[in-house]
Amino acid sequence: MSLLNPALVYGLALAALPVILHLMMRTKPKRVLFPALRLIQNRKRQNVRRIRLRHLWLLLLRTLVILVIVGALIRPSFPAANYSLSRSEWVTLFGISGVALAAYFGVMGWWKRQRLANHELANRRTTLRGGVGAAAFLLFALLVALPYQRRIAGEITAPLPEVAPDLPVAAVLLFDTSLSMEYRQQNLTRLDVARNIAAEQLSSLPTGSRIAIADCSTTTPIPFLADRSAAVDRLDSIKTGPLAYPLNERLRAALRLQDDDRRRTLEEAGQSLDAAAGEAADQLVREVYVFTDLAASAWRSSGAKLLRDELERLPWLSVYLIDVAARTPTNLSLTGLKLSQQEASPGQDIKVEATVASLGLDQQSVTIELHTQNETGELIKRDQTAVKLTGNEAVSIQFGTRTSDDSTLRGQLRLVSSDPLPADDRLWFSVGTRPALRTLVVVPARDDSPRGIADSDANELVNLLGILNYPVTFLPASRLSDAQFDKVDVVFLVNVPAPGETDWQALLAFIESGGGLMAFLGSDDTGADPGIRSVAWNSAAAQEFLPAELLTPLNARPPVGLDVKETSHPVLQEFAGQGVSSQVARLPIWRYWKLAPADDANVIARFTGAEALPALVERRHGAGRSLLLATAGNIAFDERRQWNLLAKQWPFMTLINQSVQYLSGRSSARFNVEAGADVVLPVDREATLTSYLLRKPSGVQLRGSLNNGARSLRLTMLDETGHYAVRSTSVDHPYEIGFSVNPSSGESDFQRMTETDLNGMFGENRYSVAQSTEALTRTVNAGRLGVEVFPVVLAILIAVFCLEHVVANRFYSDSATLANVR
């Protein structure tokens, strides 16, 4: 406990005045002649005992009045804690009071029914009151006061510092600058409200205080500012943005600043670094203020333990959360952008999907518009749709558009509304436009014409590639050495028996330069027709880039299937729909190769048999990739030699399309991302990109460089929403492509951090929450000086005065009656 006016403690000695006055001015009974009746004498003795008891109570109350007055004047304060009674303590208190009242009135009723004399009843009532009061007080002490004391002692995490209202403060003000802070209410954004409260708090800091101001738009270290004017300028420059790092990570940076500064201060003073020894030498009250709307999306739950442990290590630091959120938010949002393709050929149809959602609104009709850029780069309205939302409902919408000859199709979805959060009313999208991927199919054949293909699996493959709009070049296996690999993007080897060493070396160079290879392993060389020779496929030249060695072909009776439940790989992502994997697994496979994957290979899918042998294996080599499927389609029309019927089923088309996209590197291209995610842009094998200019939606241009020969460009730290453009700085090697960045979908989620969430993030009783300037002032004063109990003491003083008045009236009334009796 600490005292604001400790010199007034000596006033407690004034409590002796009522004792002296009572001894000097004690009422003396007057002697009155009266007949000596035994009954009246007995009643006299009873009345005297009762008056003496009330005399003692009156003496104690008057003494307590003096003590409470002095206690109020010295203004005591206690360490910050929850001094109010808990729910269980209130229940216990009311229970004790109820039992005491029931016992008192129950016994009194019983005595009254016995028709006792008035003086006897009064005497017993006095004794009963004392007994019930003593029992109630004992129960209160054991069941309420003792648990309360233990709880408060457990909540007080650190002793109070020396009380000095003008002690300088080392304050770090951390602002949540995510887009949800743009929510407008009463013509003020949440960030405006936070700035106003922060300005008031800055003006109230004592002279000599040190100030640091930070936000969550960057991960740079937080410095203390030179003076108060620099802090005001920094406060005015705070603004929201789509790039927002988790608040708990930025808060840890603020804690590191305070810890390092305190450590440096103590080392300069030659003091120990432990909290107790360094309290006096530091001479700074250290505080961190976090201004936020407490949206759960601004915090990362996975880092909660790190922050909690850090705060536990710094007991001398106070953390204040200033909640500036709107109490009952309403909003219309446009989220969940989804394109049928991120990259397409010129003239290809594209589906654009999104989700419209409402919060706190009912029977709301909204209009969504589709805009795309024309030849001059201007956004032109192309289509619109109207949606009626009921309650907190989300509705999917879909538009159709088509790519052009430009390198990038750019567009925008607009939600026509005037809701309080405009940041989530628009979505930008980009579709990369490049020539169709070129494929080469190599199969055993009688001549150079596709009509000479004797393999039905290869026939299906050629047909599917044509349906998927991939230009196909056919080449017999006997002429593999004549292949022009620089003219194609993806090569398919379908049941090719035994490529030569020069063929493998040519394929190796093709893959190292960024090409893709997919091999289908079907018939072996045990039949009438020559099949795949494992010796050739397991040669040193082949195994330098192939994903696996061929061990032996196996028969499956009953048949197995393809297990594609793990759909995280880009090749299998289209099989992620409900029930799709089970449909694929039911397609029969009677024969397949047993593979031994290379050490650096990745098994994408397995067979459904008991051994779960590898079915689809990939390997990266150089800038390219290779895939190996351990079974092929309908190898021959002789059903006794069939391996499977995959080529005649719909999953085969999906598998081929995804494989082509993956092997060419286009499936890894990301032209549309949410703020905070990385963008990966493809670079063609023919292109040479070493330096480029990145143009932001605001028009700012940044220069960058890329390693020669890289097949993709990764961009990070994208801090604006809208359309971006990348252009090569070389005139000889032109390169131009665009992409889009949208707000995080979490910005439209108004789910707040609960008390349980905050306790898990900070630890119980390790933070304080305020929602206004006045509440923050009270909370900070309690944190610095402790909880001042002046209002409580004043209430006790009023109660004691009232009780003293009642007892005094009863006392003097009974004294007069006794005098008359005498």
mmCIF file of N, CA, C and O in Angstrom, residues 504-505 508 512 537-547 598 600 619-622 626:
data_model
loop_
_atom_site.group_PDB
_atom_site.id
_atom_site.type_symbol
_atom_site.label_atom_id
_atom_site.label_comp_id
_atom_site.label_asym_id
_atom_site.label_seq_id
_atom_site.Cartn_x
_atom_site.Cartn_y
_atom_site.Cartn_z
ATOM 1 N N TRP A 504 18.500 -39.516 -73.667
ATOM 2 C CA TRP A 504 18.442 -39.105 -72.264
ATOM 3 C C TRP A 504 19.205 -37.800 -72.038
ATOM 4 O O TRP A 504 18.772 -36.928 -71.284
ATOM 5 N N GLN A 505 20.347 -37.649 -72.676
ATOM 6 C CA GLN A 505 21.134 -36.430 -72.511
ATOM 7 C C GLN A 505 20.399 -35.219 -73.081
ATOM 8 O O GLN A 505 20.430 -34.124 -72.503
ATOM 9 N N LEU A 508 17.766 -34.387 -70.645
ATOM 10 C CA LEU A 508 18.377 -33.759 -69.475
ATOM 11 C C LEU A 508 18.593 -32.263 -69.723
ATOM 12 O O LEU A 508 18.254 -31.422 -68.866
ATOM 13 N N GLU A 512 16.830 -29.197 -67.625
ATOM 14 C CA GLU A 512 17.660 -28.222 -66.913
ATOM 15 C C GLU A 512 17.353 -26.795 -67.348
ATOM 16 O O GLU A 512 17.487 -25.850 -66.569
ATOM 17 N N TRP A 537 15.709 -47.573 -68.869
ATOM 18 C CA TRP A 537 15.162 -46.526 -68.008
ATOM 19 C C TRP A 537 15.943 -46.368 -66.710
ATOM 20 O O TRP A 537 15.877 -45.308 -66.086
ATOM 21 N N ASN A 538 16.663 -47.401 -66.317
ATOM 22 C CA ASN A 538 17.455 -47.327 -65.084
ATOM 23 C C ASN A 538 18.921 -46.989 -65.345
ATOM 24 O O ASN A 538 19.747 -47.066 -64.434
ATOM 25 N N SER A 539 19.260 -46.608 -66.561
ATOM 26 C CA SER A 539 20.649 -46.262 -66.873
ATOM 27 C C SER A 539 21.067 -45.000 -66.124
ATOM 28 O O SER A 539 20.228 -44.212 -65.658
ATOM 29 N N ALA A 540 22.361 -44.807 -66.017
ATOM 30 C CA ALA A 540 22.894 -43.658 -65.288
ATOM 31 C C ALA A 540 22.429 -42.346 -65.903
ATOM 32 O O ALA A 540 22.090 -41.385 -65.187
ATOM 33 N N ALA A 541 22.400 -42.275 -67.234
ATOM 34 C CA ALA A 541 21.980 -41.044 -67.895
ATOM 35 C C ALA A 541 20.517 -40.730 -67.595
ATOM 36 O O ALA A 541 20.143 -39.568 -67.392
ATOM 37 N N ALA A 542 19.676 -41.764 -67.552
ATOM 38 C CA ALA A 542 18.254 -41.538 -67.280
ATOM 39 C C ALA A 542 18.009 -41.179 -65.820
ATOM 40 O O ALA A 542 17.212 -40.287 -65.502
ATOM 41 N N GLN A 543 18.705 -41.877 -64.911
ATOM 42 C CA GLN A 543 18.457 -41.671 -63.491
ATOM 43 C C GLN A 543 19.017 -40.352 -62.965
ATOM 44 O O GLN A 543 18.780 -40.000 -61.815
ATOM 45 N N GLU A 544 19.712 -39.629 -63.825
ATOM 46 C CA GLU A 544 20.211 -38.329 -63.393
ATOM 47 C C GLU A 544 19.062 -37.342 -63.179
ATOM 48 O O GLU A 544 19.177 -36.398 -62.409
ATOM 49 N N PHE A 545 17.923 -37.554 -63.841
ATOM 50 C CA PHE A 545 16.798 -36.631 -63.686
ATOM 51 C C PHE A 545 15.453 -37.337 -63.509
ATOM 52 O O PHE A 545 14.473 -36.709 -63.106
ATOM 53 N N LEU A 546 15.353 -38.648 -63.803
ATOM 54 C CA LEU A 546 14.084 -39.342 -63.601
ATOM 55 C C LEU A 546 13.782 -39.505 -62.118
ATOM 56 O O LEU A 546 14.687 -39.673 -61.300
ATOM 57 N N PRO A 547 12.496 -39.514 -61.729
ATOM 58 C CA PRO A 547 12.143 -39.561 -60.308
ATOM 59 C C PRO A 547 12.340 -40.920 -59.648
ATOM 60 O O PRO A 547 12.389 -40.990 -58.415
ATOM 61 N N ALA A 598 13.778 -41.873 -56.171
ATOM 62 C CA ALA A 598 15.080 -41.291 -55.849
ATOM 63 C C ALA A 598 15.005 -40.572 -54.511
ATOM 64 O O ALA A 598 13.916 -40.245 -54.018
ATOM 65 N N ASP A 600 15.767 -37.561 -53.674
ATOM 66 C CA ASP A 600 15.232 -36.203 -53.727
ATOM 67 C C ASP A 600 13.904 -36.135 -54.481
ATOM 68 O O ASP A 600 13.472 -35.053 -54.884
ATOM 69 N N ARG A 619 10.197 -35.135 -59.598
ATOM 70 C CA ARG A 619 11.555 -34.758 -59.216
ATOM 71 C C ARG A 619 11.910 -33.451 -59.914
ATOM 72 O O ARG A 619 11.623 -33.270 -61.098
ATOM 73 N N ARG A 620 12.547 -32.569 -59.189
ATOM 74 C CA ARG A 620 13.023 -31.313 -59.757
ATOM 75 C C ARG A 620 14.489 -31.473 -60.147
ATOM 76 O O ARG A 620 15.278 -32.077 -59.407
ATOM 77 N N HIS A 621 14.840 -30.895 -61.266
ATOM 78 C CA HIS A 621 16.234 -30.928 -61.705
ATOM 79 C C HIS A 621 16.502 -29.660 -62.503
ATOM 80 O O HIS A 621 15.810 -29.393 -63.495
ATOM 81 N N GLY A 622 17.493 -28.894 -62.070
ATOM 82 C CA GLY A 622 17.744 -27.632 -62.723
ATOM 83 C C GLY A 622 16.541 -26.726 -62.583
ATOM 84 O O GLY A 622 15.982 -26.569 -61.500
ATOM 85 N N SER A 626 10.199 -33.376 -63.681
ATOM 86 C CA SER A 626 9.791 -34.598 -64.377
ATOM 87 C C SER A 626 8.792 -35.353 -63.521
ATOM 88 O O SER A 626 8.881 -35.346 -62.288
#
